[in-house]
Short mmCIF file of C-alpha atoms in Angstrom, two decimals:
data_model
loop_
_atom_site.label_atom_id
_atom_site.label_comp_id
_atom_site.label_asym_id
_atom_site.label_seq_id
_atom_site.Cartn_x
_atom_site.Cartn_y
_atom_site.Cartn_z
CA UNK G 1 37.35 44.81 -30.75
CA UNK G 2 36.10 46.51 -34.05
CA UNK G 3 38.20 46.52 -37.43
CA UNK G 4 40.36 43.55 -38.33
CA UNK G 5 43.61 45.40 -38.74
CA UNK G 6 44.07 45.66 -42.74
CA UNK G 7 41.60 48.49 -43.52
CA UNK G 8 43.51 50.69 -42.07
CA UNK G 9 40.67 51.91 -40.14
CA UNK G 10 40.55 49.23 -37.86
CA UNK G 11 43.48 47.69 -35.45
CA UNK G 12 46.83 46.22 -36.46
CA UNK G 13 46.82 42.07 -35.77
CA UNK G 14 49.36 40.55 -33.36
CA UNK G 15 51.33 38.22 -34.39
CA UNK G 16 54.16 35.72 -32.76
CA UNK G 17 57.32 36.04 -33.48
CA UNK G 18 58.01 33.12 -35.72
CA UNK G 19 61.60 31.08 -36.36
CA UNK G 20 62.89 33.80 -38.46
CA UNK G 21 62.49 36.86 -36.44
CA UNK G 22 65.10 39.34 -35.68
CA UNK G 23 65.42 41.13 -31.86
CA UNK G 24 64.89 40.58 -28.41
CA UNK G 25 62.58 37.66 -27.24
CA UNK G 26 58.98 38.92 -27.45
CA UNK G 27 58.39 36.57 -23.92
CA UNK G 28 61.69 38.29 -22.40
CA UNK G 29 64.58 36.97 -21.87
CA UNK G 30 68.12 37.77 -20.79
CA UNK G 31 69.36 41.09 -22.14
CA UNK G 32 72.31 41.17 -19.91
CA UNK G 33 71.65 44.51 -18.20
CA UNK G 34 67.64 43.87 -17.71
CA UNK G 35 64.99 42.10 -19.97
CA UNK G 36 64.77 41.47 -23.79
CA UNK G 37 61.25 42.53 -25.83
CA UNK G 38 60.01 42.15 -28.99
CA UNK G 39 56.65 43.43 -30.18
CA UNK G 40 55.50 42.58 -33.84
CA UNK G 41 52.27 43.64 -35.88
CA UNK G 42 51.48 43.84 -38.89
CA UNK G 43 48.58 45.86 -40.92
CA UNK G 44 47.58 47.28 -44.23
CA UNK G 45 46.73 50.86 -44.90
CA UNK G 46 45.56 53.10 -47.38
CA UNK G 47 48.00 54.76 -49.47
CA UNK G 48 51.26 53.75 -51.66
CA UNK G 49 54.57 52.26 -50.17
CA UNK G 50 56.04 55.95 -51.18
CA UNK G 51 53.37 57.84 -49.52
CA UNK G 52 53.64 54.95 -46.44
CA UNK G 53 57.13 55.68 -46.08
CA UNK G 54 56.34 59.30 -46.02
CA UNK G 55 54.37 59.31 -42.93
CA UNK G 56 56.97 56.92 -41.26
CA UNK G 57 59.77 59.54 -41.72
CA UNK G 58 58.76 62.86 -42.52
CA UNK G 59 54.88 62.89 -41.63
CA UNK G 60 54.95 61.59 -37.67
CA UNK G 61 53.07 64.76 -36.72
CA UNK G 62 50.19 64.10 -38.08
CA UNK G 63 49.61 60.22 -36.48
CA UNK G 64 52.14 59.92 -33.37
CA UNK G 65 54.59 63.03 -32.74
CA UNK G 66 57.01 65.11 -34.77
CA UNK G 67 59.99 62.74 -35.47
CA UNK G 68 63.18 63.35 -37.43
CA UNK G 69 65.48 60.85 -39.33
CA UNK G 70 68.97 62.02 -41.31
CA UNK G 71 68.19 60.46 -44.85
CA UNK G 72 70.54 57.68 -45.17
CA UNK G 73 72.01 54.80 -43.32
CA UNK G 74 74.09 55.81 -40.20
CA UNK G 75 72.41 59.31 -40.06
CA UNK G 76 70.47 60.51 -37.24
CA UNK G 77 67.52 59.33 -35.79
CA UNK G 78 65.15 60.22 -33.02
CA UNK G 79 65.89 59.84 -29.66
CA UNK G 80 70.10 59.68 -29.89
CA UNK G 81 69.98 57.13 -32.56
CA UNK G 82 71.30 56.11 -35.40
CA UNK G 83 69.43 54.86 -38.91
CA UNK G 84 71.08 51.42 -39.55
CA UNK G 85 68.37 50.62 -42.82
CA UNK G 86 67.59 53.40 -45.26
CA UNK G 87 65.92 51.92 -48.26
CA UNK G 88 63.16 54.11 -49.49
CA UNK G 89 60.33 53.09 -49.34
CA UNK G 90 60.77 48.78 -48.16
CA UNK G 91 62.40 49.38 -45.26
CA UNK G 92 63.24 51.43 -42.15
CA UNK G 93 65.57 50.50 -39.23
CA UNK G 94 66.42 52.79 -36.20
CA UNK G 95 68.41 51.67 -32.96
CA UNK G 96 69.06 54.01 -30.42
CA UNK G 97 71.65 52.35 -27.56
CA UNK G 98 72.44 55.38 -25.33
CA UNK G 99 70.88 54.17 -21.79
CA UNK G 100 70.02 57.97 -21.38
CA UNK G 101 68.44 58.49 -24.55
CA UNK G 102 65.17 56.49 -23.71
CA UNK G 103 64.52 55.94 -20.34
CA UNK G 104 64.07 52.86 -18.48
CA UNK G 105 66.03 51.03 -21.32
CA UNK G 106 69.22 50.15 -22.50
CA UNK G 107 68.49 49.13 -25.89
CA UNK G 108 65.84 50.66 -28.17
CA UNK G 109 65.10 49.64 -32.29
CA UNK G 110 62.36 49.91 -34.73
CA UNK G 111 61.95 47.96 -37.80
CA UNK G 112 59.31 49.18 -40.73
CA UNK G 113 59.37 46.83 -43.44
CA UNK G 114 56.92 48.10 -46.44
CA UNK G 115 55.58 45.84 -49.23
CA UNK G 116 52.90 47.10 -51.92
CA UNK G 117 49.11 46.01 -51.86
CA UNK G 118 46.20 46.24 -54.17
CA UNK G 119 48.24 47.46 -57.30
CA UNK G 120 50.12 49.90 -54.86
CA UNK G 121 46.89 51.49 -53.68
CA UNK G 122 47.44 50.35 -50.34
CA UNK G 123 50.57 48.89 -48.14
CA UNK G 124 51.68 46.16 -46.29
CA UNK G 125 53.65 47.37 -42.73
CA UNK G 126 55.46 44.87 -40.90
CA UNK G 127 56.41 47.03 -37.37
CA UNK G 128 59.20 45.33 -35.29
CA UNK G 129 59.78 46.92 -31.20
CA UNK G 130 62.42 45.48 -29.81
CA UNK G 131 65.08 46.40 -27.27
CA UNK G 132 65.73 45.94 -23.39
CA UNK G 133 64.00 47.00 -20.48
CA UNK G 134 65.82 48.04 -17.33
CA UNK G 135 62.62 48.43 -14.95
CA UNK G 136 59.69 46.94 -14.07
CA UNK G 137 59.84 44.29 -17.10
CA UNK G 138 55.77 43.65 -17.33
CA UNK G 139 54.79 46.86 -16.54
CA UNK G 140 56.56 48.73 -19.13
CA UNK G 141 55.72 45.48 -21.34
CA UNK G 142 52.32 45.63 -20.93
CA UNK G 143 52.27 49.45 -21.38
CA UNK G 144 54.12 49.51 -24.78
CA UNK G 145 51.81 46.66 -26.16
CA UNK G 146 49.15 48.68 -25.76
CA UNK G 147 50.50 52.11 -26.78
CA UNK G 148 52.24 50.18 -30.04
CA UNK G 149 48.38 49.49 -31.10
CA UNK G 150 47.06 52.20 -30.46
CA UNK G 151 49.91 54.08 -32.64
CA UNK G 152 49.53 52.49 -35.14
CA UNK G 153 45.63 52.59 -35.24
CA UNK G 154 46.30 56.18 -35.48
CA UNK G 155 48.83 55.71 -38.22
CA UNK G 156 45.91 54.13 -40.52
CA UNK G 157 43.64 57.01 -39.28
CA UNK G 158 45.76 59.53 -40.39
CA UNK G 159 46.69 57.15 -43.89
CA UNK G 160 43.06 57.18 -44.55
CA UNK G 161 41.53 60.36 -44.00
CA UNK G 162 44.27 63.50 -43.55
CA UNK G 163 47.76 61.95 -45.24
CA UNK G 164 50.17 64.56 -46.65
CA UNK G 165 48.28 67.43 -45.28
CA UNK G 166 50.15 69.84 -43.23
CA UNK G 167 49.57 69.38 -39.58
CA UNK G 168 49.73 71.30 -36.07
CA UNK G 169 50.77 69.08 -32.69
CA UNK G 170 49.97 69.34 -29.49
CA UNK G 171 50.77 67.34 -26.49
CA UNK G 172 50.61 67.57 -22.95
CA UNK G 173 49.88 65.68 -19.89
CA UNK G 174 47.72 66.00 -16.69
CA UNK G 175 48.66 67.32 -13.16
CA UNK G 176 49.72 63.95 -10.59
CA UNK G 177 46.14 64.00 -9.02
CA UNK G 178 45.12 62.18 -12.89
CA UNK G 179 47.76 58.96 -11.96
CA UNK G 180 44.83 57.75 -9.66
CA UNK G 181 43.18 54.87 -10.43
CA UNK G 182 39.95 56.38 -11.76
CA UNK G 183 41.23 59.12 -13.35
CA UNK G 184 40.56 57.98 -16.81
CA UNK G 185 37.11 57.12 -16.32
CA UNK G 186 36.81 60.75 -14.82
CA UNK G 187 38.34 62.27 -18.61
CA UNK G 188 35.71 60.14 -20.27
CA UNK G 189 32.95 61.39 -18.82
CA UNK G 190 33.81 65.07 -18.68
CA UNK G 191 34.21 64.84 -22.50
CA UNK G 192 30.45 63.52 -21.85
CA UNK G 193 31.33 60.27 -23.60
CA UNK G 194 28.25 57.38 -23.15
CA UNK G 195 29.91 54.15 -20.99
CA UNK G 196 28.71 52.24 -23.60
CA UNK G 197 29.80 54.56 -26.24
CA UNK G 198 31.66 52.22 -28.42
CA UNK G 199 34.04 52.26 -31.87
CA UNK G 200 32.11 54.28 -35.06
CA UNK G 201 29.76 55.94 -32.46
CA UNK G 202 29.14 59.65 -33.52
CA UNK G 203 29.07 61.89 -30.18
CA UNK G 204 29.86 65.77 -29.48
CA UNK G 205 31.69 66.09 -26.59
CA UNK G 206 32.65 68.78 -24.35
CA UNK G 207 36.37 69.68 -25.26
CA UNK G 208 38.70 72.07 -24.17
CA UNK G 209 37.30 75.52 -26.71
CA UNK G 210 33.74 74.51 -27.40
CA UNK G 211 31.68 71.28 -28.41
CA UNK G 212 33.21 68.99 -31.07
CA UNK G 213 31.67 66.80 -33.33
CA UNK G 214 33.52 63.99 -33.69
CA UNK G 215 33.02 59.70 -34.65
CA UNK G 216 34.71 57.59 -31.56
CA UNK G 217 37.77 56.25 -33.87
CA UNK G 218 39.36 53.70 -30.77
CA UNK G 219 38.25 53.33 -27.13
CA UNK G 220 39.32 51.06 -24.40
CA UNK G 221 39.75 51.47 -20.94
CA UNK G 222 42.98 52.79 -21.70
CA UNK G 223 42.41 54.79 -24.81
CA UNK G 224 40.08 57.00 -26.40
CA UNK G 225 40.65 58.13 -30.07
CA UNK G 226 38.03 61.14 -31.44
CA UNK G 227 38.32 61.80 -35.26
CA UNK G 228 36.88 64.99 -36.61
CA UNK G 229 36.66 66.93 -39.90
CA UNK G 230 40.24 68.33 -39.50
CA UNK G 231 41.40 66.32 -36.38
CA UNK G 232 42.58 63.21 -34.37
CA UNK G 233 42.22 64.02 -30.74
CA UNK G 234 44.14 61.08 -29.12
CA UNK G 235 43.39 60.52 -25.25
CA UNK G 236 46.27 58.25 -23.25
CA UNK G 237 44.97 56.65 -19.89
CA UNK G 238 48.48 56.24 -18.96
CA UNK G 239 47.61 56.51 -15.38
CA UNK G 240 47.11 52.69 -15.54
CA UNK G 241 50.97 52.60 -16.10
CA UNK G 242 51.83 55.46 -13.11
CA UNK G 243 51.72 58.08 -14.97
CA UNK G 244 49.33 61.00 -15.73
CA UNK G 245 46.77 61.11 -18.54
CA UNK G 246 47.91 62.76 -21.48
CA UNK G 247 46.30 64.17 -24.51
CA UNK G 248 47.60 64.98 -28.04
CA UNK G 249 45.78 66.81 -30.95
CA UNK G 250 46.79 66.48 -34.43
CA UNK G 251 45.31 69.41 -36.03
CA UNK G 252 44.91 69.73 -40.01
CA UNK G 253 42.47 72.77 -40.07
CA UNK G 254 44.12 76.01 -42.38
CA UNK G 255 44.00 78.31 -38.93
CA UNK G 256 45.06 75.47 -36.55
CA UNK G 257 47.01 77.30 -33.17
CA UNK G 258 49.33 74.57 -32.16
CA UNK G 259 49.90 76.56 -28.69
CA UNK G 260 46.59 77.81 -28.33
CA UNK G 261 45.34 74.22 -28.33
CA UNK G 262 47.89 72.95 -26.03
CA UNK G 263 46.83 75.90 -23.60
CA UNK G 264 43.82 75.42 -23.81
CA UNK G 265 43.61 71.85 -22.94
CA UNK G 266 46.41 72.39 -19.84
CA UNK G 267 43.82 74.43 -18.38
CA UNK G 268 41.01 71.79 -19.30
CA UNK G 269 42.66 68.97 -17.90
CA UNK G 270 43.80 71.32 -14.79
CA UNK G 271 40.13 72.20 -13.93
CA UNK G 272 39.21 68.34 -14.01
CA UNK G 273 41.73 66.88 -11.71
CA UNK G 274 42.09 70.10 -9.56
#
């Protein structure tokens, strides 16, 4: 595992819940109508508290996916729920608690608390996931560990290299043949990625519209992270959770086609599982 989490090109550090933690039990526990989680990291990133706070709220397109919050406490937030700490720019609290508006879970909350670092050149983020699952309780445990890192990995991508610029998304997912078991070892290797192409490797790779230089940003066996002049390409082997691969592109380029690239990499994806 490359980085050590505070340069905010590397990966957030874990860390226990200690005595004075807030939320659900990050072991479990009883949550009445299924199982209580809590998932805490921590990590420093370029940029100030104001510009961190930015890309928590108004900037989610360029690092995870377009997100909306009503500016104040008890206003809107994504997914159904409601903002229950607005205070620009130390801290951010969201709790959604519609069973419909996230599924497979009764209870939903994020917690962003921001301090300064480095004079205010850089910030402190203490990210709190907590809420209750309703399904398979180490299965969607396991999965959201791993997805929370890899989120926020992109977050400090996105603080270092492309914050505040304006930004095209794209998402999408494969067809059911990618939820078999090899079918992220399959996406690797059509992208012509090395098996023992590791973190701050430098490849080209065969994407959907032409070659693309890129540096290898994150890779595990479940994730594969490609940063290029003007893009993250973010790779989700999600079929080790039951679900098909996905892919999302966070474009920064002046002529970047938001649909074109999402079409484009449908039909990519198609033509490798079909």
């Amino acid at each position: 595992m490359s980085g050590d989490g505070r340069t905010g090109r590397g990966r957030p550090r874990r860390r226990r819940p200690g005595k004075g933690d807030t939320g659900a039990a990050a072991a479990g526990g009883d949550g009445g109508e299924g199982k209580a989680f809590e998932i805490v990291r921590e990590l420093e990133v370029e940029g100030s508290p104001a510009r961190l706070w930015a890309a928590l709220t108004t900037g989610t397109g360029g690092w995870l996916w377009p997100m909306e919050y009503e500016p104040r406490e008890g206003g809107a937030a994504p997914s159904g729920g409601t903002v229950t700490r607005w205070d620009p720019p130390h801290r951010l609290t969201a709790r959604v608690e519609d069973p419909d508006g996230i599924p497979g879970q009764t209870l939903n909350e994020l917690d962003h608390v921001i301090e300064p670092r480095d004079g205010g050149r850089r910030s402190w983020l203490r990210h709190v996931h907590s809420g209750i699952f309703t399904g398979d309780r180490d299965t969607q445990y396991d999965g959201a560990v791993k997805h929370t890192d890899f989120y926020l990995h992109s977050l400090g991508q996105y603080m270092a290299y492309f914050e505040g610029r304006p930004v095209a998304y794209s998402a999408l997912h494969g067809p059911r043949a990618s939820t078999a078991p090899d079918a992220f070892v399959r996406l690797a290797r059509a992208l012509g990625l090395p098996d023992d192409a590791t973190d701050g490797a430098r490849v080209r790779v065969q994407a959907a519209g032409g070659e693309l230089d890129a540096v290898i940003d994150f890779r595990s066996r479940y994730f594969i992270g490609l940063r290029a002049d003007e893009t993250l390409h973010r790779f989700y082997g999600r079929n080790h959770f039951g679900a098909p691969v996905g892919v999302s592109v966070h474009d920064f380029g002046a002529h970047a086609d938001a649909k074109g690239t999402e079409l484009a990499w449908q039909d990519w994806l198609d033509h490798l599982y079909g």
